[in-house]
Short mmCIF file of C-alpha atoms in Angstrom, two decimals:
data_model
loop_
_atom_site.label_atom_id
_atom_site.label_comp_id
_atom_site.label_asym_id
_atom_site.label_seq_id
_atom_site.Cartn_x
_atom_site.Cartn_y
_atom_site.Cartn_z
CA UNK A 1 53.61 -146.88 146.09
CA UNK A 2 57.04 -145.36 146.50
CA UNK A 3 57.77 -142.39 148.71
CA UNK A 4 57.94 -139.88 145.85
CA UNK A 5 54.62 -141.00 144.47
CA UNK A 6 53.03 -140.78 147.92
CA UNK A 7 54.42 -137.31 148.39
CA UNK A 8 53.16 -136.20 144.97
CA UNK A 9 49.72 -137.59 145.73
CA UNK A 10 49.60 -135.82 149.09
CA UNK A 11 50.54 -132.53 147.51
CA UNK A 12 48.00 -132.91 144.73
CA UNK A 13 45.31 -133.84 147.23
CA UNK A 14 46.04 -130.72 149.24
CA UNK A 15 45.42 -128.69 146.11
CA UNK A 16 48.82 -127.20 146.47
CA UNK A 17 50.56 -127.34 143.15
CA UNK A 18 52.26 -124.00 142.83
CA UNK A 19 53.73 -122.74 139.60
CA UNK A 20 55.72 -119.65 138.71
CA UNK A 21 52.80 -118.15 136.81
CA UNK A 22 49.56 -118.89 138.51
CA UNK A 23 45.94 -117.98 138.63
CA UNK A 24 44.12 -117.93 141.93
CA UNK A 25 40.42 -117.34 142.14
CA UNK A 26 37.57 -117.42 144.62
CA UNK A 27 34.07 -116.18 145.03
CA UNK A 28 30.98 -115.83 147.14
CA UNK A 29 27.22 -116.18 146.93
CA UNK A 30 24.99 -114.54 149.49
CA UNK A 31 21.22 -114.36 149.63
CA UNK A 32 19.11 -112.82 152.31
CA UNK A 33 15.80 -111.39 153.35
CA UNK A 34 15.46 -107.76 154.26
CA UNK A 35 12.68 -105.46 155.30
CA UNK A 36 12.58 -101.78 156.12
CA UNK A 37 8.95 -100.87 156.70
CA UNK A 38 8.13 -97.15 156.83
CA UNK A 39 11.01 -96.24 154.54
CA UNK A 40 12.15 -96.63 150.95
CA UNK A 41 15.56 -97.94 151.98
CA UNK A 42 14.97 -101.33 150.31
CA UNK A 43 11.74 -100.93 148.34
CA UNK A 44 8.88 -98.48 148.05
CA UNK A 45 6.21 -100.64 149.71
CA UNK A 46 8.25 -101.61 152.78
CA UNK A 47 7.40 -105.29 152.36
CA UNK A 48 9.72 -108.20 153.12
CA UNK A 49 12.12 -108.52 150.22
CA UNK A 50 14.68 -110.95 148.82
CA UNK A 51 16.55 -108.03 147.29
CA UNK A 52 19.66 -108.89 149.25
CA UNK A 53 21.74 -110.79 146.73
CA UNK A 54 25.49 -110.58 146.33
CA UNK A 55 27.44 -112.82 143.99
CA UNK A 56 31.06 -112.33 143.09
CA UNK A 57 33.96 -114.09 141.43
CA UNK A 58 37.46 -112.76 141.42
CA UNK A 59 40.81 -113.85 140.11
CA UNK A 60 44.42 -112.80 140.35
CA UNK A 61 46.96 -113.81 137.78
CA UNK A 62 50.63 -113.53 138.67
CA UNK A 63 52.66 -112.64 135.61
CA UNK A 64 55.85 -112.46 137.67
CA UNK A 65 56.70 -111.76 141.33
CA UNK A 66 56.23 -108.04 140.60
CA UNK A 67 53.36 -107.97 138.09
CA UNK A 68 49.84 -109.15 138.72
CA UNK A 69 46.49 -108.77 137.04
CA UNK A 70 43.39 -108.84 139.24
CA UNK A 71 39.68 -108.56 138.54
CA UNK A 72 36.30 -109.15 140.11
CA UNK A 73 32.82 -109.45 138.67
CA UNK A 74 29.86 -108.96 140.98
CA UNK A 75 26.11 -109.15 140.71
CA UNK A 76 24.27 -107.09 143.30
CA UNK A 77 20.60 -106.73 144.07
CA UNK A 78 19.93 -104.39 146.95
CA UNK A 79 16.59 -102.94 145.90
CA UNK A 80 16.66 -99.17 146.23
CA UNK A 81 20.06 -99.24 147.92
CA UNK A 82 22.07 -99.26 144.69
CA UNK A 83 21.49 -100.11 141.01
CA UNK A 84 20.71 -103.79 140.47
CA UNK A 85 22.83 -105.80 138.07
CA UNK A 86 26.23 -107.16 137.20
CA UNK A 87 29.28 -104.94 137.13
CA UNK A 88 33.00 -105.14 136.75
CA UNK A 89 33.97 -104.35 140.31
CA UNK A 90 37.67 -104.03 139.62
CA UNK A 91 40.21 -104.92 136.95
CA UNK A 92 43.70 -103.59 137.41
CA UNK A 93 47.36 -104.18 136.81
CA UNK A 94 49.35 -104.36 140.03
CA UNK A 95 53.03 -103.49 139.80
CA UNK A 96 54.98 -104.15 143.00
CA UNK A 97 57.81 -101.89 141.96
CA UNK A 98 59.64 -102.03 145.28
CA UNK A 99 59.29 -104.78 147.83
CA UNK A 100 61.58 -105.67 150.67
CA UNK A 101 61.28 -106.13 154.41
CA UNK A 102 61.26 -102.38 155.16
CA UNK A 103 59.52 -100.83 152.17
CA UNK A 104 56.71 -102.01 149.93
CA UNK A 105 55.43 -99.95 147.01
CA UNK A 106 52.67 -100.85 144.56
CA UNK A 107 51.20 -99.02 141.61
CA UNK A 108 47.72 -100.01 140.47
CA UNK A 109 46.40 -99.10 137.06
CA UNK A 110 42.88 -99.71 135.75
CA UNK A 111 39.63 -99.96 137.67
CA UNK A 112 41.05 -99.85 141.18
CA UNK A 113 39.42 -100.40 144.54
CA UNK A 114 38.96 -97.77 147.20
CA UNK A 115 41.59 -98.86 149.75
CA UNK A 116 41.16 -95.80 151.92
CA UNK A 117 38.41 -96.62 154.43
CA UNK A 118 38.32 -99.52 156.85
CA UNK A 119 35.82 -101.61 154.90
CA UNK A 120 35.72 -99.85 151.52
CA UNK A 121 37.74 -102.34 149.50
CA UNK A 122 35.53 -105.31 150.36
CA UNK A 123 32.20 -103.73 151.30
CA UNK A 124 30.35 -106.09 148.92
CA UNK A 125 32.05 -109.22 150.19
CA UNK A 126 29.72 -110.52 152.88
CA UNK A 127 32.42 -112.38 154.84
CA UNK A 128 34.64 -109.37 155.22
CA UNK A 129 32.31 -106.73 156.61
CA UNK A 130 30.99 -106.46 160.14
CA UNK A 131 27.29 -106.10 159.27
CA UNK A 132 25.03 -106.77 156.29
CA UNK A 133 24.22 -103.08 155.98
CA UNK A 134 27.20 -100.94 156.93
CA UNK A 135 26.96 -97.64 158.84
CA UNK A 136 25.48 -95.24 156.31
CA UNK A 137 27.29 -92.16 157.55
CA UNK A 138 30.46 -93.44 155.88
CA UNK A 139 29.28 -96.35 153.70
CA UNK A 140 26.25 -94.65 152.17
CA UNK A 141 24.74 -97.27 149.86
CA UNK A 142 23.35 -94.65 147.49
CA UNK A 143 26.91 -93.62 146.83
CA UNK A 144 28.24 -97.20 146.62
CA UNK A 145 29.12 -97.33 142.92
CA UNK A 146 30.94 -94.02 143.18
CA UNK A 147 32.77 -94.83 146.40
CA UNK A 148 33.79 -98.41 145.76
CA UNK A 149 36.60 -97.59 143.35
CA UNK A 150 37.50 -95.64 140.26
CA UNK A 151 39.01 -95.89 136.80
CA UNK A 152 42.45 -94.45 137.12
CA UNK A 153 45.61 -94.92 139.07
CA UNK A 154 46.42 -95.73 142.70
CA UNK A 155 49.60 -95.87 144.67
CA UNK A 156 50.35 -97.64 147.93
CA UNK A 157 53.53 -97.09 149.93
CA UNK A 158 54.20 -99.08 153.07
CA UNK A 159 57.03 -98.63 155.50
CA UNK A 160 58.01 -100.77 158.45
CA UNK A 161 60.03 -98.65 160.85
CA UNK A 162 60.91 -98.43 164.52
CA UNK A 163 57.75 -96.42 165.20
CA UNK A 164 55.59 -99.06 163.57
CA UNK A 165 53.94 -99.68 160.21
CA UNK A 166 52.97 -96.78 158.01
CA UNK A 167 50.75 -97.09 154.94
CA UNK A 168 50.10 -94.29 152.48
CA UNK A 169 47.42 -94.67 149.81
CA UNK A 170 46.73 -92.26 146.99
CA UNK A 171 44.27 -92.58 144.09
CA UNK A 172 42.99 -90.46 141.26
CA UNK A 173 40.30 -91.46 138.81
CA UNK A 174 36.77 -91.22 137.62
CA UNK A 175 33.71 -93.46 137.67
CA UNK A 176 31.15 -93.94 134.91
CA UNK A 177 27.77 -93.05 136.40
CA UNK A 178 24.80 -94.96 135.02
CA UNK A 179 21.39 -93.37 134.62
CA UNK A 180 20.13 -95.62 137.44
CA UNK A 181 22.89 -94.37 139.74
CA UNK A 182 22.15 -90.81 138.65
CA UNK A 183 18.48 -91.19 139.62
CA UNK A 184 19.50 -92.64 142.98
CA UNK A 185 21.69 -89.67 143.74
CA UNK A 186 19.69 -86.83 142.26
CA UNK A 187 16.03 -87.77 142.00
CA UNK A 188 13.59 -90.33 140.60
CA UNK A 189 12.70 -88.22 137.54
CA UNK A 190 16.03 -86.89 136.35
CA UNK A 191 16.95 -87.86 132.81
CA UNK A 192 20.17 -85.96 132.19
CA UNK A 193 23.76 -87.13 132.32
CA UNK A 194 25.86 -87.17 135.47
CA UNK A 195 29.60 -87.34 135.17
CA UNK A 196 32.20 -87.74 137.86
CA UNK A 197 34.97 -85.52 136.61
CA UNK A 198 37.50 -86.63 139.17
CA UNK A 199 37.74 -88.47 142.43
CA UNK A 200 40.91 -87.76 144.36
CA UNK A 201 41.66 -89.57 147.61
CA UNK A 202 44.61 -89.99 149.94
CA UNK A 203 45.01 -91.76 153.27
CA UNK A 204 47.70 -92.42 155.84
CA UNK A 205 47.56 -95.25 158.35
CA UNK A 206 49.80 -95.87 161.32
CA UNK A 207 50.03 -98.95 163.47
CA UNK A 208 52.58 -98.80 166.29
CA UNK A 209 54.83 -101.86 166.35
CA UNK A 210 52.84 -104.92 167.38
CA UNK A 211 50.08 -102.71 168.69
CA UNK A 212 46.42 -103.71 168.75
CA UNK A 213 45.52 -100.20 167.57
CA UNK A 214 45.82 -98.50 164.25
CA UNK A 215 44.76 -95.07 163.21
CA UNK A 216 44.10 -93.50 159.82
CA UNK A 217 43.52 -90.11 158.25
CA UNK A 218 41.70 -89.88 154.92
CA UNK A 219 40.93 -86.97 152.60
CA UNK A 220 38.76 -86.96 149.49
CA UNK A 221 37.84 -84.42 146.84
CA UNK A 222 35.30 -85.38 144.16
CA UNK A 223 33.70 -83.21 141.49
CA UNK A 224 30.51 -84.12 139.62
CA UNK A 225 28.81 -82.41 136.71
CA UNK A 226 25.18 -82.70 135.65
CA UNK A 227 23.81 -81.89 132.22
CA UNK A 228 19.99 -81.91 132.17
CA UNK A 229 17.96 -83.64 129.50
CA UNK A 230 16.21 -81.57 126.80
CA UNK A 231 12.79 -81.55 128.46
CA UNK A 232 13.97 -81.21 132.03
CA UNK A 233 13.10 -78.13 134.11
CA UNK A 234 16.54 -78.40 135.72
CA UNK A 235 19.75 -76.49 135.22
CA UNK A 236 23.26 -77.68 134.55
CA UNK A 237 25.00 -78.27 137.85
CA UNK A 238 28.28 -78.83 139.57
CA UNK A 239 28.56 -80.82 142.78
CA UNK A 240 31.70 -80.98 144.82
CA UNK A 241 32.17 -83.37 147.73
CA UNK A 242 35.12 -82.90 150.07
CA UNK A 243 35.54 -85.31 152.91
CA UNK A 244 38.00 -85.55 155.79
CA UNK A 245 37.91 -88.67 157.88
CA UNK A 246 39.66 -90.06 160.90
CA UNK A 247 39.48 -93.68 161.89
CA UNK A 248 40.69 -95.85 164.71
CA UNK A 249 40.57 -99.59 165.18
CA UNK A 250 41.40 -101.84 168.11
CA UNK A 251 41.65 -105.59 167.69
CA UNK A 252 41.76 -107.65 170.87
CA UNK A 253 41.29 -111.36 171.35
CA UNK A 254 37.54 -111.12 171.77
CA UNK A 255 36.76 -107.45 171.42
CA UNK A 256 37.16 -105.46 168.26
CA UNK A 257 36.33 -101.76 168.25
CA UNK A 258 36.30 -99.43 165.27
CA UNK A 259 35.28 -95.89 164.60
CA UNK A 260 35.34 -93.67 161.53
CA UNK A 261 34.48 -90.01 161.96
CA UNK A 262 34.05 -87.70 159.02
CA UNK A 263 33.27 -84.17 158.03
CA UNK A 264 31.91 -83.67 154.52
CA UNK A 265 31.46 -80.46 152.58
CA UNK A 266 28.94 -80.65 149.72
CA UNK A 267 28.88 -77.69 147.35
CA UNK A 268 25.95 -77.47 144.93
CA UNK A 269 25.93 -74.94 142.11
CA UNK A 270 22.96 -74.90 139.75
CA UNK A 271 20.53 -77.83 139.37
CA UNK A 272 17.39 -76.25 140.88
CA UNK A 273 18.13 -72.98 139.02
CA UNK A 274 21.21 -71.50 137.34
CA UNK A 275 21.72 -69.22 140.35
CA UNK A 276 21.27 -71.88 143.01
CA UNK A 277 24.29 -72.06 145.28
CA UNK A 278 24.43 -74.10 148.47
CA UNK A 279 27.16 -75.28 150.79
CA UNK A 280 26.50 -77.95 153.36
CA UNK A 281 29.03 -78.99 155.96
CA UNK A 282 27.89 -82.32 157.24
CA UNK A 283 29.30 -84.50 159.97
CA UNK A 284 28.99 -88.13 160.79
CA UNK A 285 30.58 -91.25 162.01
CA UNK A 286 30.04 -94.52 163.77
CA UNK A 287 31.35 -96.52 166.67
CA UNK A 288 31.36 -100.28 166.17
CA UNK A 289 31.91 -102.99 168.76
CA UNK A 290 32.29 -106.65 167.95
CA UNK A 291 32.61 -109.46 170.46
CA UNK A 292 33.69 -112.99 169.56
CA UNK A 293 31.90 -115.39 171.85
CA UNK A 294 33.72 -118.30 170.22
CA UNK A 295 35.73 -118.56 167.00
CA UNK A 296 32.39 -119.14 165.22
CA UNK A 297 29.96 -116.84 167.02
CA UNK A 298 30.21 -113.06 166.90
CA UNK A 299 28.00 -110.33 168.28
CA UNK A 300 28.15 -106.77 167.07
CA UNK A 301 26.56 -103.44 167.63
CA UNK A 302 27.14 -100.01 166.17
CA UNK A 303 25.93 -96.50 166.64
CA UNK A 304 25.85 -94.29 163.58
CA UNK A 305 25.35 -90.55 163.38
CA UNK A 306 24.81 -88.31 160.34
CA UNK A 307 23.86 -84.66 159.96
CA UNK A 308 23.87 -82.95 156.57
CA UNK A 309 24.65 -79.57 158.11
CA UNK A 310 26.53 -79.27 161.37
CA UNK A 311 24.85 -75.94 162.19
CA UNK A 312 21.41 -77.42 161.57
CA UNK A 313 21.62 -80.73 163.41
CA UNK A 314 17.85 -81.23 163.56
CA UNK A 315 17.11 -80.11 159.99
CA UNK A 316 14.90 -77.15 160.97
CA UNK A 317 16.59 -74.70 158.61
CA UNK A 318 16.56 -77.28 155.83
CA UNK A 319 12.84 -77.71 156.25
CA UNK A 320 12.24 -73.95 156.49
CA UNK A 321 14.20 -73.36 153.26
CA UNK A 322 11.70 -75.55 151.42
CA UNK A 323 8.69 -73.91 153.03
CA UNK A 324 8.10 -77.03 155.06
CA UNK A 325 7.84 -79.26 151.98
CA UNK A 326 10.82 -81.24 153.19
CA UNK A 327 10.42 -82.58 156.74
CA UNK A 328 13.21 -81.67 159.15
CA UNK A 329 14.16 -85.33 159.63
CA UNK A 330 15.75 -85.33 156.17
CA UNK A 331 18.57 -83.33 157.73
CA UNK A 332 19.84 -86.17 159.91
CA UNK A 333 19.93 -89.92 160.40
CA UNK A 334 20.93 -91.72 163.58
CA UNK A 335 21.03 -95.49 163.80
CA UNK A 336 21.59 -98.15 166.40
CA UNK A 337 22.23 -101.58 164.92
CA UNK A 338 22.81 -104.94 166.59
CA UNK A 339 23.20 -108.44 165.30
CA UNK A 340 25.16 -111.65 165.21
CA UNK A 341 26.93 -113.94 162.81
CA UNK A 342 27.68 -117.62 163.09
CA UNK A 343 30.01 -119.68 160.95
CA UNK A 344 28.08 -122.86 160.25
CA UNK A 345 31.07 -124.27 158.38
CA UNK A 346 34.32 -122.76 157.15
CA UNK A 347 32.45 -121.76 153.98
CA UNK A 348 28.99 -120.94 155.26
CA UNK A 349 27.96 -118.04 157.49
CA UNK A 350 24.59 -116.87 158.73
CA UNK A 351 24.17 -113.27 159.81
CA UNK A 352 21.20 -111.35 161.17
CA UNK A 353 20.69 -107.81 162.40
CA UNK A 354 18.23 -105.15 163.47
CA UNK A 355 18.56 -101.43 162.91
CA UNK A 356 16.65 -98.72 164.70
CA UNK A 357 16.76 -95.51 162.70
CA UNK A 358 15.76 -91.93 163.29
CA UNK A 359 15.87 -89.59 160.30
CA UNK A 360 16.14 -89.96 156.54
CA UNK A 361 19.31 -88.13 155.51
CA UNK A 362 20.85 -91.32 154.09
CA UNK A 363 17.82 -92.44 152.12
CA UNK A 364 17.91 -92.06 148.36
CA UNK A 365 17.53 -89.93 146.31
CA UNK A 366 19.74 -87.31 147.91
CA UNK A 367 19.27 -84.05 146.04
CA UNK A 368 15.52 -84.42 145.47
CA UNK A 369 14.41 -86.53 148.45
CA UNK A 370 11.42 -88.84 148.19
CA UNK A 371 9.12 -87.45 150.87
CA UNK A 372 6.20 -89.65 149.91
CA UNK A 373 7.94 -92.97 150.45
CA UNK A 374 10.18 -91.88 153.31
CA UNK A 375 7.35 -90.47 155.33
CA UNK A 376 8.39 -91.60 158.80
CA UNK A 377 11.05 -90.14 161.06
CA UNK A 378 11.47 -93.42 162.94
CA UNK A 379 11.92 -96.63 160.98
CA UNK A 380 13.46 -100.04 161.44
CA UNK A 381 15.38 -102.46 159.29
CA UNK A 382 15.62 -106.23 159.65
CA UNK A 383 18.02 -108.35 157.65
CA UNK A 384 19.04 -111.99 157.54
CA UNK A 385 21.63 -113.32 155.12
CA UNK A 386 23.21 -116.68 154.33
CA UNK A 387 26.68 -116.41 152.83
CA UNK A 388 28.69 -119.03 151.01
CA UNK A 389 32.29 -118.70 149.88
CA UNK A 390 34.23 -120.87 147.50
CA UNK B 1 75.61 -135.62 175.34
CA UNK B 2 72.77 -137.43 173.64
CA UNK B 3 70.59 -137.29 176.77
CA UNK B 4 71.14 -133.52 176.92
CA UNK B 5 69.95 -133.12 173.34
CA UNK B 6 66.87 -135.23 174.09
CA UNK B 7 66.18 -133.17 177.21
CA UNK B 8 66.33 -129.96 175.16
CA UNK B 9 63.96 -131.48 172.62
CA UNK B 10 61.48 -132.47 175.31
CA UNK B 11 61.71 -129.05 176.91
CA UNK B 12 60.94 -127.36 173.59
CA UNK B 13 57.95 -129.62 173.05
CA UNK B 14 56.64 -128.91 176.51
CA UNK B 15 56.88 -125.21 175.80
CA UNK B 16 55.14 -125.76 172.46
CA UNK B 17 57.77 -123.83 170.56
CA UNK B 18 57.43 -123.44 166.81
CA UNK B 19 60.10 -123.01 164.17
CA UNK B 20 59.98 -121.16 160.90
CA UNK B 21 61.03 -123.23 157.93
CA UNK B 22 61.76 -122.33 154.35
CA UNK B 23 62.62 -124.11 151.13
CA UNK B 24 66.42 -124.51 150.84
CA UNK B 25 66.47 -122.06 147.91
CA UNK B 26 65.34 -119.13 150.07
CA UNK B 27 68.22 -116.63 150.38
CA UNK B 28 67.51 -115.69 153.98
CA UNK B 29 68.88 -117.17 157.20
CA UNK B 30 67.25 -115.01 159.85
CA UNK B 31 64.23 -112.75 160.31
CA UNK B 32 63.14 -110.24 162.93
CA UNK B 33 59.63 -110.60 164.39
CA UNK B 34 58.56 -107.59 162.36
CA UNK B 35 59.89 -109.09 159.13
CA UNK B 36 58.20 -112.39 159.86
CA UNK B 37 54.94 -110.59 160.45
CA UNK B 38 55.30 -108.63 157.22
CA UNK B 39 55.65 -111.87 155.30
CA UNK B 40 52.66 -113.61 156.85
CA UNK B 41 50.48 -110.52 156.52
CA UNK B 42 51.41 -110.39 152.81
CA UNK B 43 53.16 -107.03 152.96
CA UNK B 44 56.49 -108.41 151.90
CA UNK B 45 55.90 -110.66 148.89
CA UNK B 46 59.42 -111.06 147.51
CA UNK B 47 62.68 -112.47 148.86
CA UNK B 48 65.80 -110.29 148.56
CA UNK B 49 66.67 -111.97 145.22
CA UNK B 50 63.30 -110.91 143.76
CA UNK B 51 61.72 -114.36 143.82
CA UNK B 52 58.16 -114.75 145.05
CA UNK B 53 57.45 -115.62 148.66
CA UNK B 54 54.98 -118.46 148.95
CA UNK B 55 53.35 -118.57 152.36
CA UNK B 56 52.05 -121.90 153.60
CA UNK B 57 49.71 -122.18 156.57
CA UNK B 58 47.71 -124.76 158.47
CA UNK B 59 43.93 -124.43 158.88
CA UNK B 60 42.86 -121.62 161.20
CA UNK B 61 41.52 -124.12 163.74
CA UNK B 62 44.81 -126.03 163.96
CA UNK B 63 46.39 -125.69 167.37
CA UNK B 64 49.84 -125.19 165.85
CA UNK B 65 48.57 -122.38 163.64
CA UNK B 66 46.94 -120.70 166.62
CA UNK B 67 50.14 -120.96 168.60
CA UNK B 68 52.33 -119.71 165.75
CA UNK B 69 49.98 -116.82 165.05
CA UNK B 70 49.81 -115.68 168.66
CA UNK B 71 53.40 -116.23 169.72
CA UNK B 72 55.46 -115.57 166.62
CA UNK B 73 53.30 -113.06 164.76
CA UNK B 74 51.56 -111.61 167.83
CA UNK B 75 48.29 -111.67 165.96
CA UNK B 76 45.08 -113.47 166.76
CA UNK B 77 44.19 -116.00 164.06
CA UNK B 78 41.03 -114.07 163.11
CA UNK B 79 43.17 -110.99 162.40
CA UNK B 80 45.29 -112.95 159.96
CA UNK B 81 42.25 -114.42 158.29
CA UNK B 82 40.61 -110.99 158.01
CA UNK B 83 43.75 -109.52 156.45
CA UNK B 84 44.09 -112.37 153.96
CA UNK B 85 40.43 -112.04 152.95
CA UNK B 86 40.89 -108.32 152.45
CA UNK B 87 43.83 -108.92 150.13
CA UNK B 88 42.18 -111.78 148.28
CA UNK B 89 38.85 -110.05 147.67
CA UNK B 90 40.29 -106.67 146.77
CA UNK B 91 42.77 -108.19 144.32
CA UNK B 92 45.90 -107.05 146.13
CA UNK B 93 47.17 -110.46 147.17
CA UNK B 94 46.58 -114.17 147.35
CA UNK B 95 45.53 -115.98 150.47
CA UNK B 96 48.40 -118.17 151.70
CA UNK B 97 48.32 -121.74 150.53
CA UNK B 98 46.55 -123.80 153.17
CA UNK B 99 47.76 -127.33 153.81
CA UNK B 100 45.89 -130.06 155.62
CA UNK B 101 48.36 -130.90 158.37
CA UNK B 102 51.97 -130.66 159.54
CA UNK B 103 53.26 -133.49 157.37
CA UNK B 104 51.70 -131.91 154.27
CA UNK B 105 53.31 -128.63 155.33
CA UNK B 106 56.77 -130.21 155.45
CA UNK B 107 56.27 -132.02 152.17
CA UNK B 108 55.04 -128.95 150.31
CA UNK B 109 57.78 -126.78 151.79
CA UNK B 110 60.39 -129.17 150.50
CA UNK B 111 59.17 -129.03 146.88
CA UNK B 112 58.09 -125.37 146.58
CA UNK B 113 60.85 -122.85 145.82
CA UNK B 114 60.37 -119.67 147.82
CA UNK B 115 58.04 -121.32 150.34
CA UNK B 116 57.89 -120.41 154.02
CA UNK B 117 55.94 -122.20 156.73
CA UNK B 118 56.22 -123.39 160.29
CA UNK B 119 56.41 -126.58 162.32
CA UNK B 120 56.75 -127.87 165.83
CA UNK B 121 60.18 -127.28 167.25
CA UNK B 122 62.29 -130.42 167.39
CA UNK B 123 60.64 -132.17 164.46
CA UNK B 124 63.21 -133.43 162.00
CA UNK B 125 62.72 -131.69 158.69
CA UNK B 126 65.60 -132.17 156.26
CA UNK B 127 66.25 -130.76 153.71
CA UNK B 128 64.35 -127.65 154.85
CA UNK B 129 66.15 -124.62 156.23
CA UNK B 130 65.25 -123.37 159.68
CA UNK B 131 65.09 -119.59 159.99
CA UNK B 132 66.78 -118.03 162.98
CA UNK B 133 64.42 -115.60 164.67
CA UNK B 134 66.11 -112.48 165.98
CA UNK B 135 64.73 -110.73 169.02
#
């Protein structure tokens, strides 16, 4: 075998044939067991469930150094957490219209991912998130399909300067809301149509030069409209969600700390009656600590805090407004979660966690809460998941 | 003078220094630490002539990769891996091409236009171009 042939064989064996136009693809399969007795977080009976399935395949085709097409299909089964089934997670055209060592600018067109929060762009990819179930104050599963991305346009500008790296993200779009998603958000029995009229987000991140810290500021404004079905005793409604969030992350050799704090205004007009008008100013956030015992073993713990109304932190007014029909614990949800992950191989990871919860503010449905299923103020969640990537 | 050159080579090896190498077609001779980091974190994806940058890396467990990541990029290897996963699974970039070992790195660098990688300092690597790192 001559030298050239040996070299060619080595390169082929390393799977490293690179062409001008190329398709790269990868995926993941994750299956787990989950149980949340005393709540409807996963299922209505609180029994041990295998409704913890995540399968995804994505690809990115490079048309030229500046133009790329990317897409991902996922199948999710999370029980009551979000609608079960396959969906087109993203499919967009990526135009890197300016790219040099100091400035990078990309325009994304199509179904684009939410790049604004720390874990929003890959919240369904088991290997990329810190816990199986993310802190619900920010990553509310009932809102997953609405928050994960949108059909529209996004812009990313990045600047490397003397003060460090700056990243600005902006996106504008809408999301088709299925009837299943609508029932998760509004109530088990709703049959009308929910439409997200617009979802507008912007974020700015700053990382000082070679610093272990970075900080971000995020704003969001989303407007929903509800048209009731013919036989429904409900009124047409408008919902507006405005969120301001601040996040901070530190990445050390063994320790990684992250926090995202948010304030969220939810305006509801109509729905229960044409005159109904309510404004809630909720607050929430989490503090997450991860510790890498070895390159393969990781421990984590987070503390999550949510109140739907900052002036009614224990839900007493909320309960009083419904004549006591709605227990006060639907006004808040506080969680302590701890767990570990271990990389069994470079492609296989096992993760397990426990959550101790107080309150039901982040249990679906949101507008018409399920008081029969979510009948406990204190409830736990246990989850174990095996993840495979390819 | 030959003994002096050999002494320098040994000294570099003792220190475990790494060099940044590119395919001869790459129109760049030097990089600042910040620019190097932008390339390996997939922020900068094009060379000044508009051609695509193709990043080559060793496996995360490789001692040379760990050293390069910590010393040259000032990032822990898990940070790089996390960033690459974020790009790959959100569709905004491709994970760098991983090669099995240093010899595969040199071989692939030599036949891939636009490629950038790294190697132990002092290892002979014609016809690759060594990038001068500015500080």
